[in-house]
Structures are given as C-alpha cells and as structure tokens.
PDB file of C-alpha atoms in Angstrom:
ATOM      1  CA  SER A 175    -100.266  98.282-177.230  1.00 49.00           C
ATOM      2  CA  ARG A 176     -99.104  95.508-174.871  1.00 56.00           C
ATOM      3  CA  VAL A 177     -99.315  92.864-177.536  1.00 56.00           C
ATOM      4  CA  ALA A 178     -98.484  95.068-180.520  1.00 57.00           C
ATOM      5  CA  ILE A 179     -95.454  93.888-182.610  1.00 59.00           C
ATOM      6  CA  ARG A 180     -92.654  96.389-182.270  1.00 61.00           C
ATOM      7  CA  GLY A 181     -90.111  97.141-184.921  1.00 61.00           C
ATOM      8  CA  PRO A 182     -89.007  99.768-187.518  1.00 60.00           C
ATOM      9  CA  GLY A 183     -92.076 101.384-189.229  1.00 58.00           C
ATOM     10  CA  VAL A 184     -94.532  99.817-186.820  1.00 59.00           C
ATOM     11  CA  CYS A 185     -96.986 101.913-184.777  1.00 61.00           C
ATOM     12  CA  ALA A 186     -97.024 100.416-181.275  1.00 58.00           C
ATOM     13  CA  GLY A 187     -99.542 103.015-180.028  1.00 59.00           C
ATOM     14  CA  LEU A 188    -102.715 102.084-181.919  1.00 58.00           C
ATOM     15  CA  GLY A 189    -101.367  99.091-183.677  1.00 59.00           C
ATOM     16  CA  THR A 190    -102.782 100.319-187.075  1.00 64.00           C
ATOM     17  CA  ALA A 191     -99.572  99.552-188.924  1.00 64.00           C
ATOM     18  CA  ASN A 192     -99.616  96.064-187.469  1.00 63.00           C
ATOM     19  CA  SER A 193    -103.148  95.508-188.681  1.00 67.00           C
ATOM     20  CA  MET A 194    -102.344  96.955-192.078  1.00 68.00           C
ATOM     21  CA  HIS A 195     -99.262  94.710-192.542  1.00 66.00           C
ATOM     22  CA  ILE A 196    -101.238  91.635-191.637  1.00 68.00           C
ATOM     23  CA  LEU A 197    -104.211  92.619-193.842  1.00 68.00           C
ATOM     24  CA  ALA A 198    -102.031  93.459-196.797  1.00 70.00           C
ATOM     25  CA  GLU A 199    -100.237  90.081-196.551  1.00 70.00           C
ATOM     26  CA  ALA A 200    -103.525  88.214-196.184  1.00 69.00           C
ATOM     27  CA  LEU A 201    -104.893  89.882-199.369  1.00 72.00           C
ATOM     28  CA  GLY A 202    -101.698  88.971-201.303  1.00 71.00           C
ATOM     29  CA  MET A 203    -100.651  92.634-201.689  1.00 72.00           C
ATOM     30  CA  THR A 204     -97.230  92.014-200.130  1.00 72.00           C
ATOM     31  CA  LEU A 205     -94.644  89.297-200.244  1.00 70.00           C
ATOM     32  CA  PRO A 206     -95.265  86.405-197.768  1.00 67.00           C
ATOM     33  CA  GLY A 207     -93.391  86.971-194.557  1.00 64.00           C
ATOM     34  CA  ALA A 208     -93.091  90.758-195.066  1.00 63.00           C
ATOM     35  CA  ALA A 209     -95.203  91.538-191.987  1.00 59.00           C
ATOM     36  CA  PRO A 210     -93.216  92.124-188.828  1.00 63.00           C
ATOM     37  CA  ALA A 211     -92.657  88.973-186.773  1.00 64.00           C
ATOM     38  CA  GLN A 212     -92.816  88.739-182.977  1.00 64.00           C
ATOM     39  CA  THR A 213     -89.849  87.113-181.153  1.00 66.00           C
ATOM     40  CA  ASP A 214     -90.896  83.745-179.755  1.00 76.00           C
ATOM     41  CA  ALA A 215     -87.735  83.214-177.608  1.00 81.00           C
ATOM     42  CA  LEU A 216     -84.325  84.577-176.841  1.00 81.00           C
ATOM     43  CA  LEU A 217     -81.240  82.483-177.281  1.00 85.00           C
ATOM     44  CA  ARG A 218     -78.722  83.228-174.489  1.00 83.00           C
ATOM     45  CA  PRO A 219     -75.533  81.158-174.293  1.00 87.00           C
ATOM     46  CA  LEU A 220     -74.152  81.003-170.774  1.00 86.00           C
ATOM     47  CA  ILE A 221     -70.370  80.278-170.750  1.00 85.00           C
ATOM     48  CA  PRO A 222     -69.144  79.648-167.269  1.00 87.00           C
ATOM     49  CA  GLU A 223     -66.180  81.626-166.025  1.00 90.00           C
ATOM     50  CA  LEU A 224     -63.689  78.996-164.825  1.00 91.00           C
ATOM     51  CA  ILE A 225     -60.153  77.683-164.885  1.00 93.00           C
ATOM     52  CA  VAL A 226     -59.631  73.966-165.274  1.00 93.00           C
ATOM     53  CA  LEU A 227     -56.493  71.840-164.797  1.00 93.00           C
ATOM     54  CA  ARG A 228     -56.470  68.505-166.662  1.00 92.00           C
ATOM     55  CA  ARG A 229     -54.162  66.116-164.828  1.00 85.00           C
ATOM     56  CA  PRO A 230     -52.554  62.811-165.808  1.00 75.00           C
ATOM     57  CA  PRO A 231     -54.014  59.684-164.168  1.00 77.00           C
ATOM     58  CA  VAL A 232     -53.251  59.556-160.492  1.00 64.00           C
ATOM     59  CA  GLY A 233     -50.003  57.727-159.865  1.00 68.00           C
ATOM     60  CA  SER A 234     -46.516  58.391-158.598  1.00 76.00           C
ATOM     61  CA  VAL A 235     -43.569  60.149-159.969  1.00 80.00           C
ATOM     62  CA  ALA A 236     -40.646  57.672-159.780  1.00 82.00           C
ATOM     63  CA  PHE A 237     -36.903  58.271-160.094  1.00 83.00           C
ATOM     64  CA  ASP A 238     -34.893  55.563-161.711  1.00 80.00           C
ATOM     65  CA  LEU A 239     -32.387  54.655-159.027  1.00 82.00           C
ATOM     66  CA  GLY A 240     -30.929  51.224-159.088  1.00 82.00           C
ATOM     67  CA  PRO A 241     -27.745  49.184-159.145  1.00 85.00           C
ATOM     68  CA  GLY A 242     -27.065  50.232-162.727  1.00 86.00           C
ATOM     69  CA  ASN A 243     -26.877  53.959-161.932  1.00 88.00           C
ATOM     70  CA  TYR A 244     -26.533  54.266-158.119  1.00 89.00           C
ATOM     71  CA  PRO A 245     -24.119  55.109-156.698  1.00 91.00           C
ATOM     72  CA  PRO A 246     -22.949  57.457-159.377  1.00 92.00           C
ATOM     73  CA  ALA A 247     -19.394  58.073-160.403  1.00 92.00           C
ATOM     74  CA  GLN A 248     -19.456  61.358-158.570  1.00 94.00           C
ATOM     75  CA  PHE A 249     -21.688  63.472-156.378  1.00 94.00           C
ATOM     76  CA  PRO A 250     -23.870  65.508-156.473  1.00 95.00           C
ATOM     77  CA  ALA A 251     -25.832  63.461-158.965  1.00 94.00           C
ATOM     78  CA  ARG A 252     -29.170  64.321-160.535  1.00 94.00           C
ATOM     79  CA  TYR A 253     -31.831  61.743-161.419  1.00 93.00           C
ATOM     80  CA  THR A 254     -34.844  62.667-163.482  1.00 92.00           C
ATOM     81  CA  ALA A 255     -38.406  61.357-163.574  1.00 90.00           C
ATOM     82  CA  PRO A 256     -40.583  60.988-166.649  1.00 88.00           C
ATOM     83  CA  PRO A 257     -42.449  64.198-167.502  1.00 89.00           C
ATOM     84  CA  GLN A 258     -45.985  64.721-166.246  1.00 90.00           C
ATOM     85  CA  ALA A 259     -48.294  66.068-168.981  1.00 91.00           C
ATOM     86  CA  PHE A 260     -50.962  68.501-167.712  1.00 92.00           C
ATOM     87  CA  ALA A 261     -53.103  71.011-169.591  1.00 95.00           C
ATOM     88  CA  VAL A 262     -54.869  74.144-168.387  1.00 96.00           C
ATOM     89  CA  PHE A 263     -57.873  75.992-169.715  1.00 96.00           C
ATOM     90  CA  SER A 264     -59.288  79.348-168.691  1.00 95.00           C
ATOM     91  CA  SER A 265     -62.533  81.129-169.753  1.00 95.00           C
ATOM     92  CA  SER A 266     -62.012  83.712-166.955  1.00 94.00           C
ATOM     93  CA  PRO A 267     -61.395  87.295-168.014  1.00 94.00           C
ATOM     94  CA  ARG A 268     -59.179  87.663-164.886  1.00 94.00           C
ATOM     95  CA  PRO A 269     -55.511  86.730-164.354  1.00 96.00           C
ATOM     96  CA  TRP A 270     -54.963  83.170-163.299  1.00 96.00           C
ATOM     97  CA  THR A 271     -52.076  80.892-162.061  1.00 96.00           C
ATOM     98  CA  VAL A 272     -51.221  77.243-161.716  1.00 96.00           C
ATOM     99  CA  GLN A 273     -49.331  76.555-158.514  1.00 96.00           C
ATOM    100  CA  LEU A 274     -47.326  73.603-157.234  1.00 94.00           C
ATOM    101  CA  GLU A 275     -46.842  72.828-153.650  1.00 94.00           C
ATOM    102  CA  VAL A 276     -44.614  69.890-152.503  1.00 91.00           C
ATOM    103  CA  ARG A 277     -44.438  68.452-148.984  1.00 90.00           C
ATOM    104  CA  ALA A 278     -41.915  65.791-147.877  1.00 89.00           C
ATOM    105  CA  GLN A 279     -43.517  62.819-146.116  1.00 87.00           C
ATOM    106  CA  PRO A 280     -41.503  61.030-143.427  1.00 87.00           C
ATOM    107  CA  ASP A 281     -40.665  57.417-144.023  1.00 84.00           C
ATOM    108  CA  ALA A 282     -41.320  54.548-141.432  1.00 84.00           C
ATOM    109  CA  LEU A 283     -38.311  55.773-139.371  1.00 86.00           C
ATOM    110  CA  GLY A 284     -39.439  59.378-139.455  1.00 88.00           C
ATOM    111  CA  ARG A 285     -36.813  60.502-141.986  1.00 89.00           C
ATOM    112  CA  ALA A 286     -37.602  62.793-144.929  1.00 89.00           C
ATOM    113  CA  LEU A 287     -35.500  64.208-147.713  1.00 88.00           C
ATOM    114  CA  PRO A 288     -35.301  68.000-147.631  1.00 89.00           C
ATOM    115  CA  LEU A 289     -37.260  69.875-150.309  1.00 87.00           C
ATOM    116  CA  PRO A 290     -34.112  71.500-151.820  1.00 90.00           C
ATOM    117  CA  THR A 291     -33.050  68.026-153.112  1.00 92.00           C
ATOM    118  CA  LEU A 292     -35.952  68.324-155.621  1.00 94.00           C
ATOM    119  CA  PHE A 293     -35.972  70.478-158.797  1.00 96.00           C
ATOM    120  CA  TYR A 294     -38.681  71.007-161.340  1.00 95.00           C
ATOM    121  CA  ARG A 295     -39.019  72.578-164.801  1.00 96.00           C
ATOM    122  CA  VAL A 296     -42.033  73.528-166.875  1.00 95.00           C
ATOM    123  CA  ASN A 297     -42.333  73.040-170.699  1.00 95.00           C
ATOM    124  CA  GLY A 298     -38.547  72.437-171.080  1.00 95.00           C
ATOM    125  CA  GLY A 299     -37.646  75.692-169.276  1.00 96.00           C
ATOM    126  CA  PRO A 300     -34.786  76.095-166.737  1.00 97.00           C
ATOM    127  CA  TRP A 301     -34.603  73.786-163.722  1.00 97.00           C
ATOM    128  CA  THR A 302     -35.886  75.453-160.488  1.00 95.00           C
ATOM    129  CA  ARG A 303     -35.081  74.279-156.964  1.00 95.00           C
ATOM    130  CA  LEU A 304     -38.241  73.568-154.909  1.00 93.00           C
ATOM    131  CA  ALA A 305     -38.861  75.689-151.871  1.00 91.00           C
ATOM    132  CA  PRO A 306     -41.561  75.440-149.090  1.00 91.00           C
ATOM    133  CA  GLY A 307     -44.994  76.835-149.958  1.00 93.00           C
ATOM    134  CA  PRO A 308     -46.849  77.211-153.266  1.00 95.00           C
ATOM    135  CA  GLN A 309     -44.871  78.125-156.309  1.00 95.00           C
ATOM    136  CA  VAL A 310     -46.331  79.529-159.468  1.00 95.00           C
ATOM    137  CA  VAL A 311     -45.513  77.273-162.409  1.00 94.00           C
ATOM    138  CA  LEU A 312     -47.677  78.931-165.075  1.00 94.00           C
ATOM    139  CA  SER A 313     -49.715  82.114-165.247  1.00 95.00           C
ATOM    140  CA  GLY A 314     -51.871  83.951-167.708  1.00 95.00           C
ATOM    141  CA  SER A 315     -54.515  86.590-168.081  1.00 95.00           C
ATOM    142  CA  GLY A 316     -57.916  86.166-169.621  1.00 94.00           C
ATOM    143  CA  PRO A 317     -59.230  83.299-171.641  1.00 96.00           C
ATOM    144  CA  SER A 318     -56.592  80.796-172.666  1.00 95.00           C
ATOM    145  CA  GLY A 319     -57.952  80.231-176.219  1.00 95.00           C
ATOM    146  CA  GLY A 320     -58.037  76.460-175.719  1.00 96.00           C
ATOM    147  CA  TRP A 321     -56.036  73.913-173.649  1.00 96.00           C
ATOM    148  CA  LEU A 322     -52.500  75.080-172.864  1.00 96.00           C
ATOM    149  CA  PRO A 323     -49.874  72.354-172.446  1.00 95.00           C
ATOM    150  CA  LEU A 324     -48.177  72.138-169.085  1.00 93.00           C
ATOM    151  CA  ASN A 325     -45.353  69.579-168.998  1.00 94.00           C
ATOM    152  CA  VAL A 326     -43.723  69.286-165.636  1.00 93.00           C
ATOM    153  CA  GLU A 327     -40.453  67.377-165.047  1.00 94.00           C
ATOM    154  CA  PHE A 328     -38.872  66.568-161.664  1.00 94.00           C
ATOM    155  CA  ALA A 329     -35.254  65.906-160.780  1.00 95.00           C
ATOM    156  CA  LEU A 330     -33.733  64.606-157.592  1.00 93.00           C
ATOM    157  CA  GLU A 331     -30.293  65.820-156.657  1.00 95.00           C
ATOM    158  CA  LEU A 332     -28.350  63.602-154.266  1.00 94.00           C
ATOM    159  CA  THR A 333     -25.194  64.593-152.409  1.00 94.00           C
ATOM    160  CA  GLY A 334     -24.231  61.061-151.263  1.00 92.00           C
ATOM    161  CA  ALA A 335     -25.012  61.886-147.626  1.00 92.00           C
ATOM    162  CA  GLU A 336     -28.643  60.579-147.863  1.00 89.00           C
ATOM    163  CA  PRO A 337     -29.397  57.365-145.975  1.00 87.00           C
ATOM    164  CA  GLY A 338     -31.068  54.605-147.951  1.00 84.00           C
ATOM    165  CA  GLY A 339     -34.829  54.486-147.650  1.00 82.00           C
ATOM    166  CA  ASP A 340     -38.167  54.774-149.333  1.00 83.00           C
ATOM    167  CA  TYR A 341     -39.010  58.560-149.418  1.00 85.00           C
ATOM    168  CA  LEU A 342     -42.205  60.242-150.457  1.00 86.00           C
ATOM    169  CA  PHE A 343     -43.228  63.699-151.462  1.00 87.00           C
ATOM    170  CA  ASP A 344     -46.859  64.934-151.853  1.00 87.00           C
ATOM    171  CA  LEU A 345     -47.417  67.013-154.983  1.00 89.00           C
ATOM    172  CA  THR A 346     -50.399  69.372-155.167  1.00 91.00           C
ATOM    173  CA  PHE A 347     -51.210  71.300-158.305  1.00 92.00           C
ATOM    174  CA  THR A 348     -53.876  74.047-158.002  1.00 93.00           C
ATOM    175  CA  ALA A 349     -55.342  76.308-160.745  1.00 93.00           C
ATOM    176  CA  LEU A 350     -56.610  79.635-159.438  1.00 92.00           C
ATOM    177  CA  ALA A 351     -58.371  82.673-160.904  1.00 91.00           C
ATOM    178  CA  LEU A 352     -56.984  85.806-159.211  1.00 91.00           C
ATOM    179  CA  PRO A 353     -59.090  88.708-158.022  1.00 89.00           C
TER     180      PRO A 353
END
C-alpha cells in the first residue's frame, strides 16, 4: 500500500485495482494512458514577498540659478529642479510606504539652508514643504500589480536673505512593508 497509486476508483489497500488497470492496458483492453499515473514531481512557484524601489542613476538634483534668473524681480522666488523618475513594486500582501527624508549638509563655512526652503511634489500633485524626519510620499496596500510611477519634483524657495554659497541636501528614499 506504500507504493500503490492513489486516485479516484483506485484501491490503495490491496492494490488490486492498480494491478487490474495495468494488466487491462497491457492487454490492449483499455485506451493507452487510461491507467492512473503516479506524480513524479510537484511544481511549486515561490514568489518572494517584497517591496522594491527603482531609482534613477545616482546623481544630484540641481536648481537652475544663474545670472539669467537670479536675483529675481521679487522675493520670495521659487526655483524648480528637473523631476526625478522612480518606480515602486510590491508583492507584499501588507500595507507599504515610500518615505523621503532630507537632511541639510553644512557648507565649508558651516552654513546650511533650512529645510523649509525646500518643497516637493509627487506625480504632479500639490507642493509640500519639507519638514524634519521621514515623510510618506506614496503608500499602498497589497501587491502593486506592476511598477507604479513615482515622479518626484523639488523646488527651492528663496527669500533674498540667504548668503551666497554651495549648499547641499542629502535625500534618502526608503520603501517599507508595514507590519
């Protein structure tokens, strides 16, 4: 009974039905392949549960400030940077988020622009002023059904009181599956 073929209409106890099926097929009394077949292997796809953020090539986000447009006719003045094209994919059944965290880096003289001078928007939505700490820029629940576009734009708002200098901000994007 340990090696008997199991299935509908098959006796796994004595194996008589197994023997009869095989004998009937061998004698040509049934259609070829009508005897029950034993499984040789199981096919088990393993799809990982994950969330992935596809990022543009590493580089810098630059604002176009130069003699042609700075100083502006009036302050405050807003300068935009080219959009950054990301994409996010989730196969997790759980809720997930993409977060942005920005940190101002001091220049050679120890000066840094305050975070509230920076704004961002996602996929053409409303402009949001940056604040300290991680900020959720996109969220979802369950599998994403493919790559979702995530276009992030940045704007720099100047009041005219900022000293000239070469300022830097660190941008960190993180994709997280939530508990």
